[in-house]
Structures are given as structure tokens and as C-alpha cells.
PDB file of C-alpha atoms in Angstrom:
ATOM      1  CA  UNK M   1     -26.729   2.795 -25.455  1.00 74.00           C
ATOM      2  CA  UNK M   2     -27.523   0.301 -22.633  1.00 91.00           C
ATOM      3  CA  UNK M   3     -29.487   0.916 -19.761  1.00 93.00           C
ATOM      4  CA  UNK M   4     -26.641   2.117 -16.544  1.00 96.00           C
ATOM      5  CA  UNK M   5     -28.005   2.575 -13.346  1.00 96.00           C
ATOM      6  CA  UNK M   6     -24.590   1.892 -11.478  1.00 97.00           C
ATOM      7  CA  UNK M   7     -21.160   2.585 -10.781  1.00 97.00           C
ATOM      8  CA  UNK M   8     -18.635   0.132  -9.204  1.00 98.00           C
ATOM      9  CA  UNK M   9     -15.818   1.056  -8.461  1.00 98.00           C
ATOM     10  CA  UNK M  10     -12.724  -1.531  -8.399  1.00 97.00           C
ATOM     11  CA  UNK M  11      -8.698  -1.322  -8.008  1.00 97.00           C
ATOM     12  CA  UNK M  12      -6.097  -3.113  -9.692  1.00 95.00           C
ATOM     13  CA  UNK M  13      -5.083  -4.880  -6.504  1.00 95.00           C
ATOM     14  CA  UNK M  14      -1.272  -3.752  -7.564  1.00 94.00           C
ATOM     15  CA  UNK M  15       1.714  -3.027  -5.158  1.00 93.00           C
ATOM     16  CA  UNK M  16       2.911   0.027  -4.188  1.00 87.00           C
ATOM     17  CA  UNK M  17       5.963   0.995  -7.183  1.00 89.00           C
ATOM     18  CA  UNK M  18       3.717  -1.529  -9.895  1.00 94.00           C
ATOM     19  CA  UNK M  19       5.561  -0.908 -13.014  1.00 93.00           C
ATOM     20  CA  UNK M  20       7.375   2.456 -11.870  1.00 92.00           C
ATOM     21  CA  UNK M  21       7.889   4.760 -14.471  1.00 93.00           C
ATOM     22  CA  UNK M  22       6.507   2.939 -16.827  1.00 95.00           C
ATOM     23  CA  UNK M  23       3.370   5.000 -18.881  1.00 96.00           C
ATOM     24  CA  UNK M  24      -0.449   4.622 -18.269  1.00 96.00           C
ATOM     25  CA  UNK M  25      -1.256   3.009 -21.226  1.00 96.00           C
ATOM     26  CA  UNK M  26       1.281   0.130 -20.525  1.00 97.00           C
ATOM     27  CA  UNK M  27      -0.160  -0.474 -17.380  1.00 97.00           C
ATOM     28  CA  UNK M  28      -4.173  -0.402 -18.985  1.00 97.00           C
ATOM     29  CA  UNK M  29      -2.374  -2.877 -21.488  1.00 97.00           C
ATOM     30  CA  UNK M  30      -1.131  -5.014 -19.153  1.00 97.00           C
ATOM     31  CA  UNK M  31      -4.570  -5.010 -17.007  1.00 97.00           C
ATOM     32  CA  UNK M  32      -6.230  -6.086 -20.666  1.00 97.00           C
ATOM     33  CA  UNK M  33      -3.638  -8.790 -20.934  1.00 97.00           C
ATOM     34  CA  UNK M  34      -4.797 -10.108 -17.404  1.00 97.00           C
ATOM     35  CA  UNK M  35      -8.392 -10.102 -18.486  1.00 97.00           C
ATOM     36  CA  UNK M  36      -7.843 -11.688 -21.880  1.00 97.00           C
ATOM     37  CA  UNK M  37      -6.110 -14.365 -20.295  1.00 97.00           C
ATOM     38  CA  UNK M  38      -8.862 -14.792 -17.966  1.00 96.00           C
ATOM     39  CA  UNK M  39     -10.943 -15.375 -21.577  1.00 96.00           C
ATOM     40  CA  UNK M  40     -12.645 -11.943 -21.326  1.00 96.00           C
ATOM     41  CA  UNK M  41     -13.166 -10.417 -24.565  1.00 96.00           C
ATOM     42  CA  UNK M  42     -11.915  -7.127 -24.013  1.00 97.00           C
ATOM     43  CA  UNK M  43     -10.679  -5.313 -20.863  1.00 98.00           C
ATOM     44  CA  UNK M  44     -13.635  -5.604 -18.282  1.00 97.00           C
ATOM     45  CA  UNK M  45     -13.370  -2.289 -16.855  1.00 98.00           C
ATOM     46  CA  UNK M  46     -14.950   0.800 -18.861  1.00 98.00           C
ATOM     47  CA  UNK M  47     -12.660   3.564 -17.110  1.00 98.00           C
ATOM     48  CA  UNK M  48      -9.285   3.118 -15.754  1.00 98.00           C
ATOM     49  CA  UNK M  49      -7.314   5.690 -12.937  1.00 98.00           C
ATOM     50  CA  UNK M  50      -3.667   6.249 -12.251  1.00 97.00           C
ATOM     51  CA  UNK M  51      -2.138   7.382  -9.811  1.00 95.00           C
ATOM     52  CA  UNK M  52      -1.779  10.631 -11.377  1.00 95.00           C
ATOM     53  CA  UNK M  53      -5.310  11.030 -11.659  1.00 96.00           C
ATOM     54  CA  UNK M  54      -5.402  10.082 -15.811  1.00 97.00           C
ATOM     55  CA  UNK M  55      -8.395   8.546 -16.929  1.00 97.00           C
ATOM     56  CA  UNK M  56      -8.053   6.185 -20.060  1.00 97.00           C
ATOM     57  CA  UNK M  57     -11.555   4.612 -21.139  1.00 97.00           C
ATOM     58  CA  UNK M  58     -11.089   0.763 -21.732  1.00 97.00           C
ATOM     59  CA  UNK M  59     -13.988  -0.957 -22.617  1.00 97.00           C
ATOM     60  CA  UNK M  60     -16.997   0.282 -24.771  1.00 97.00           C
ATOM     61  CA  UNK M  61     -19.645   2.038 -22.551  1.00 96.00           C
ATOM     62  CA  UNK M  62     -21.976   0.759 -24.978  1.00 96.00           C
ATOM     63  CA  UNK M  63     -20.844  -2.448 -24.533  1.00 97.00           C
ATOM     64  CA  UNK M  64     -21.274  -4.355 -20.771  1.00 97.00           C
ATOM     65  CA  UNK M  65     -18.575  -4.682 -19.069  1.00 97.00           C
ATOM     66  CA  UNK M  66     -16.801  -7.614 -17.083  1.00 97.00           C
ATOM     67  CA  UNK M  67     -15.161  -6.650 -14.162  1.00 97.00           C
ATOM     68  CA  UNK M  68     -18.735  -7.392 -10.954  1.00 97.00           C
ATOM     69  CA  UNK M  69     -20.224 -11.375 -12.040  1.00 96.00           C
ATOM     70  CA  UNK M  70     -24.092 -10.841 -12.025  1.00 96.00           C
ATOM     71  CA  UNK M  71     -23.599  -6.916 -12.241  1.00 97.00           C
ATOM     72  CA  UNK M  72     -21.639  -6.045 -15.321  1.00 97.00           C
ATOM     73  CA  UNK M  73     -25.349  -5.589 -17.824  1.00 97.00           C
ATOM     74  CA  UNK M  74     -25.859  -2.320 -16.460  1.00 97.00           C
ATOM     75  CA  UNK M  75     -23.123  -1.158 -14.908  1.00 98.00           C
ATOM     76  CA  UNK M  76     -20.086   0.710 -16.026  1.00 98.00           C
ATOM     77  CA  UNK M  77     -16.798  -0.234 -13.945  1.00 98.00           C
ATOM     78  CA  UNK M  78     -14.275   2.343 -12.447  1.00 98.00           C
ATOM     79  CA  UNK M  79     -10.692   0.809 -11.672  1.00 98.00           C
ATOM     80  CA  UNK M  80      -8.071   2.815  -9.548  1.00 98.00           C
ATOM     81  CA  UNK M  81      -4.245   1.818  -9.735  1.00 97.00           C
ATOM     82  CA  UNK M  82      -3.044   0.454  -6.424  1.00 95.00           C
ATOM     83  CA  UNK M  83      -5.126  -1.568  -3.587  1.00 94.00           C
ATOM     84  CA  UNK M  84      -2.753  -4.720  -3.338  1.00 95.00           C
ATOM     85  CA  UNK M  85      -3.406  -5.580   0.225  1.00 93.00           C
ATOM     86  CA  UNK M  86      -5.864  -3.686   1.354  1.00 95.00           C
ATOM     87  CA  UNK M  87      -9.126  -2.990   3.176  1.00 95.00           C
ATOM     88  CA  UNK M  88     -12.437  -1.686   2.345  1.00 94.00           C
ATOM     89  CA  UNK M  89     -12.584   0.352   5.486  1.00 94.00           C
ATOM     90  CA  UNK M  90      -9.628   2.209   4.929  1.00 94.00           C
ATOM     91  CA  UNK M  91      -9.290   5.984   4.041  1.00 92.00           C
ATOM     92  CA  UNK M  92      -8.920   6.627   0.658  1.00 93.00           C
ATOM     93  CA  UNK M  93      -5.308   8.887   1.049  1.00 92.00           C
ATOM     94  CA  UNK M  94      -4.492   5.791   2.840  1.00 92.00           C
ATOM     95  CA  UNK M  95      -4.021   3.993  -0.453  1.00 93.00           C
ATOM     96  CA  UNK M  96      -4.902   6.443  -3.156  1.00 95.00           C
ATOM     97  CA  UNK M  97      -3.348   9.860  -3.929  1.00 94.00           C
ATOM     98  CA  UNK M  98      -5.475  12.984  -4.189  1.00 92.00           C
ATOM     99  CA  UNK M  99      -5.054  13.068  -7.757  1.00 94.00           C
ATOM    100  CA  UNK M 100      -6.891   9.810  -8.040  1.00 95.00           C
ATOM    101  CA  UNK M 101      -9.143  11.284  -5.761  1.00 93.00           C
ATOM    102  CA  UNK M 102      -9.800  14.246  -8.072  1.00 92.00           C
ATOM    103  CA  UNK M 103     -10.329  11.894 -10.938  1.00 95.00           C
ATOM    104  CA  UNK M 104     -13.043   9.430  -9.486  1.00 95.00           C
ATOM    105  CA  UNK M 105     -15.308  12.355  -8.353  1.00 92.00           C
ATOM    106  CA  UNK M 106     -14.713  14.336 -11.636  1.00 92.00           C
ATOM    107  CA  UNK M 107     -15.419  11.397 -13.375  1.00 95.00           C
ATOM    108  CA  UNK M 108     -18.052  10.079 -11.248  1.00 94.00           C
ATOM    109  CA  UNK M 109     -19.773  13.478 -11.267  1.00 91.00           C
ATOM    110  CA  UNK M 110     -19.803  13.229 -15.624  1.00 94.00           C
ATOM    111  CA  UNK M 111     -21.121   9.996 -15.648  1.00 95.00           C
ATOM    112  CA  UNK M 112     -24.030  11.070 -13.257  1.00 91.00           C
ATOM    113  CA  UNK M 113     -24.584  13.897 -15.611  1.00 91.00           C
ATOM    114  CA  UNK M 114     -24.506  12.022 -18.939  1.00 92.00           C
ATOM    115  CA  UNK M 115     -26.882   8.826 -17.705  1.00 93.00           C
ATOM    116  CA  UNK M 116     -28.794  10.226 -14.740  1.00 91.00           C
ATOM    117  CA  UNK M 117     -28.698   9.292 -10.902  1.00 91.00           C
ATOM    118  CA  UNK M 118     -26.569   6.169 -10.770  1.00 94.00           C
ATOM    119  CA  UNK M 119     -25.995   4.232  -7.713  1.00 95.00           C
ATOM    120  CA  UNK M 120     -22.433   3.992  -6.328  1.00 96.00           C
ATOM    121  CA  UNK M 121     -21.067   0.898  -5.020  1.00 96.00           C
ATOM    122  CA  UNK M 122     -17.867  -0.981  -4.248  1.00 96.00           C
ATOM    123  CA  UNK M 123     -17.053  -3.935  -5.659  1.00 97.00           C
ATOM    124  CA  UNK M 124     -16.948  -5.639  -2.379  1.00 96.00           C
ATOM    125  CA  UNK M 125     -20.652  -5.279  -2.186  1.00 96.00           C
ATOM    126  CA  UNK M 126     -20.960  -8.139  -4.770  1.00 97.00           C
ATOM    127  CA  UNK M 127     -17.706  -9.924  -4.050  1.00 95.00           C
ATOM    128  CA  UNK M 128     -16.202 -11.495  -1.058  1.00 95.00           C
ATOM    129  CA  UNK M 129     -12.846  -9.199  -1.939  1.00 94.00           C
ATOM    130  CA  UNK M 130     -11.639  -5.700  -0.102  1.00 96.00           C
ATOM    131  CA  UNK M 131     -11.938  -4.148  -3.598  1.00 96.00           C
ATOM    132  CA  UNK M 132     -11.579  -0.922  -4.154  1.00 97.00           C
ATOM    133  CA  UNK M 133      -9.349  -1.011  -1.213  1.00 96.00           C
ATOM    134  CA  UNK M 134     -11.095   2.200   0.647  1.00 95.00           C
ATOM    135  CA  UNK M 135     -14.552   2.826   2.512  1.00 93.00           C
ATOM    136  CA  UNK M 136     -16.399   4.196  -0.879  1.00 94.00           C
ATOM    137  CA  UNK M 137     -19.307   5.685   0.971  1.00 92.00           C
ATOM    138  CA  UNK M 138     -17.181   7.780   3.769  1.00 90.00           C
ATOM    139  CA  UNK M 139     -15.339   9.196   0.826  1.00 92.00           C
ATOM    140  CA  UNK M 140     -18.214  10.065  -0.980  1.00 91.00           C
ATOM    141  CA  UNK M 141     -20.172  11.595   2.017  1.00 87.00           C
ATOM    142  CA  UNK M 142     -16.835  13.390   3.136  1.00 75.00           C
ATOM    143  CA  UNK M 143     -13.784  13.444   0.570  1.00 60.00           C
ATOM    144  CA  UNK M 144     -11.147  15.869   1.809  1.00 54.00           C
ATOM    145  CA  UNK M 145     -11.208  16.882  -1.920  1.00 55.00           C
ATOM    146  CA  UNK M 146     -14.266  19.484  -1.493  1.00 48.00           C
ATOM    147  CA  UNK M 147     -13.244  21.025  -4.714  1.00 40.00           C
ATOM    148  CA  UNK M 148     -14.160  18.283  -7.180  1.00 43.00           C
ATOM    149  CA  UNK M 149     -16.762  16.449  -4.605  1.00 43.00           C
ATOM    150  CA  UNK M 150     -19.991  15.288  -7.281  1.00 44.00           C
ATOM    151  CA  UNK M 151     -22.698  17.094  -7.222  1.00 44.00           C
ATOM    152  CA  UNK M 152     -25.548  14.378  -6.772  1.00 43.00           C
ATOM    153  CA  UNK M 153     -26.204  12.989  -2.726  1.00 40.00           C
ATOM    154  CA  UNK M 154     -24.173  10.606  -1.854  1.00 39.00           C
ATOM    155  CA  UNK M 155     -25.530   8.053   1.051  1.00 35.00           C
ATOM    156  CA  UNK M 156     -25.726   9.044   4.573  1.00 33.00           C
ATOM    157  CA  UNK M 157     -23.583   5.734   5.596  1.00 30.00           C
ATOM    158  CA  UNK M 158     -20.321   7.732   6.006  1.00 30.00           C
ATOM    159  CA  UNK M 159     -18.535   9.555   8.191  1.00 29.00           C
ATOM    160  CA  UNK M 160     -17.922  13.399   8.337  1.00 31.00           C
ATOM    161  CA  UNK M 161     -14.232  14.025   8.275  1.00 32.00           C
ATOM    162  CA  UNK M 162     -13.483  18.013   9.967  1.00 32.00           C
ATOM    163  CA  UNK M 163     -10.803  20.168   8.353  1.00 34.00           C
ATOM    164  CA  UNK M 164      -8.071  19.622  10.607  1.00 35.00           C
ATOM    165  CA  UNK M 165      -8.584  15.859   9.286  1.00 36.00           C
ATOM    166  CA  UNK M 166      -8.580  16.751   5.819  1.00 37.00           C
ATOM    167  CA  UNK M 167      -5.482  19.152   6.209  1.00 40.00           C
ATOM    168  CA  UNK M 168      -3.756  15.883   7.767  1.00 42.00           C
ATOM    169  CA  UNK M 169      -4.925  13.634   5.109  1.00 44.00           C
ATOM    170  CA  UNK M 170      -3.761  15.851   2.389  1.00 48.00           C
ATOM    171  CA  UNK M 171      -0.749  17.077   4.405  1.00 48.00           C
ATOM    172  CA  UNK M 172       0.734  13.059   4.312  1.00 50.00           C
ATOM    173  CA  UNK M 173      -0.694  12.621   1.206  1.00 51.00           C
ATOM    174  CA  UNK M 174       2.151  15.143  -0.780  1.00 53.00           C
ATOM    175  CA  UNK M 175       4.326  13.499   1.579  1.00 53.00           C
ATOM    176  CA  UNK M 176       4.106  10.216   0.262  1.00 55.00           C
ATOM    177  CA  UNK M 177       4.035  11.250  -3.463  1.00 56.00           C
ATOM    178  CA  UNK M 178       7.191  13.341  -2.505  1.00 54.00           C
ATOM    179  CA  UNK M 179       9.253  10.167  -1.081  1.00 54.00           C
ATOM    180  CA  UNK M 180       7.757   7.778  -3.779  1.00 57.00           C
ATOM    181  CA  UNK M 181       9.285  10.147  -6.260  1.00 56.00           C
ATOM    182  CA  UNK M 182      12.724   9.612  -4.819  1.00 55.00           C
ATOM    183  CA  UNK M 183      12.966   5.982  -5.036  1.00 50.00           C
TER     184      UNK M 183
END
């Protein structure tokens, strides 16, 4: 196994509705298709998120990944579906459901387990991009989704979010999934 002493976490930059009703694996298909195009070798990311919150493994942890230039050796890369247009200082329910949610901290929380204490980053920490389209560190130092928050310490860079804000933020987050499955 290589040597991992970081997570970055990345979206798919998709739209809203991005191949509606269409399975998982089509989608984690289509992002390989996208990176072999781009002359990759293989999908760059090692872990791939619906919206749903199902995790499909794409690339070989063994193998590095190529989805952060200058960071993929020892890193393994997280991608969430979603993120077209927008910003890394947004809330995650603003662009993610809590199933995703669920998913990166569950997952997050295994991978600190199986390799150790890994540092958690965005990808816009190496890139000039919004990517992963939400403020990583607030949601790490205060995800509404207490219930599957990762064990390790997060960073004291972000902000504590009460319980009536959570309630909200969960509240508007069935809300959405509840119109998005009418259309």
C-alpha cells in the first residue's frame, strides 16, 4: 500500500437533475469517460458519492490517484455528485443532500481508521477552482449530521452551527429532495 496522509475532497461540478434517473454506476462511468479523455489512465478519483449517499470505489487505493496536480502520490480523492456553480464557502445542504452528508463522514471516518490521522482538505486548497462546492472545514467542525460526524478532530477553522440551524438545514434539505423527486 502507498503511503496516505490526506483526503481531498472534490465534486463533479454537475448540474442540478445531471443524468436524472439514470443509475450510479452510469454516472461513475461517465466521470471515467471524462478522465480518459483527458488521457488519465483510469478514473482519478478513488471514491465516488451520489446523491443518495452510495459510495462506489473508482480507482485503486493502492494505486495514486489523479484528480489534485502535485497532490495525487499520497492522497486518496473523495468526489461528491453535484457542485456545478458553486462556492467553497457555501453550506454543505446548500448543494449536497444529507445523505451525501452521511456518506463523506462515514466514509471519511473508515479511511481515518484504516490509514491513521489523515489531513482533510478541499480541493480548492491546491486549485484555483470552488471545488468541492461547500466550506469543508465548517462542515467538519459542525455538520448538522451529529450522528455519523468522524470521530478524529477536525480543525478549529469552522463555525459552530446551533440546533435550531441544523433543524433548518435539514428541515429544507427533505424539502428539496421531496420537489426534485417530482420533476
Amino acid at each position: 500500500m502507498r503511503d496516505v496522509n490526506e483526503i481531498i475532497v472534490h465534486c463533479f461540478a454537475t448540474k442540478d437533475g445531471w443524468f436524472r434517473g439514470k443509475p450510479f454506476l452510469e454516472k461513475v462511468a461517465e466521470v471515467k469517460r471524462w478522465h480518459l479523455a483527458r488521457g488519465f489512465s483510469d478514473i482519478g478519483y478513488h471514491y465516488l458519492i451520489s446523491r443518495e449517499g452510495e459510495v462506489v470505489a473508482g480507482r485503486p487505493l493502492e494505486k495514486s490517484g489523479a484528480h489534485c496536480n502535485g497532490h495525487n502520490k499520497n492522497s486518496i480523492g473523495i468526489s461528491l455528485e453535484g457542485g456545478w456553480g458553486k462556492s467553497r464557502r457555501d453550506a454543505f445542504l446548500d448543494n449536497y443532500t444529507v445523505k451525501q452528508g452521511s456518506a463523506l463522514l462515514g466514509l471519511i471516518d473508515r479511511l481515518q481508521h484504516d490509514h491513521g490521522e489523515l489531513m482533510i482538505s478541499g480541493h480548492y486548497k491546491y486549485a484555483n477552482k470552488e471545488c468541492p462546492a461547500f466550506n469543508l472545514p465548517e462542515f467538519l467542525s459542525s455538520s448538522p449530521l451529529e450522528s455519523a460526524k468522524p470521530k478524529f478532530k477536525p480543525s478549529k477553522t469552522g463555525v459552530a452551527v446551533g440546533g435550531i440551524a441544523m433543524a433548518v438545514a435539514l428541515f429544507f434539505d427533505k424539502i428539496k429532495e421531496f420537489f426534485n423527486g417530482l420533476f
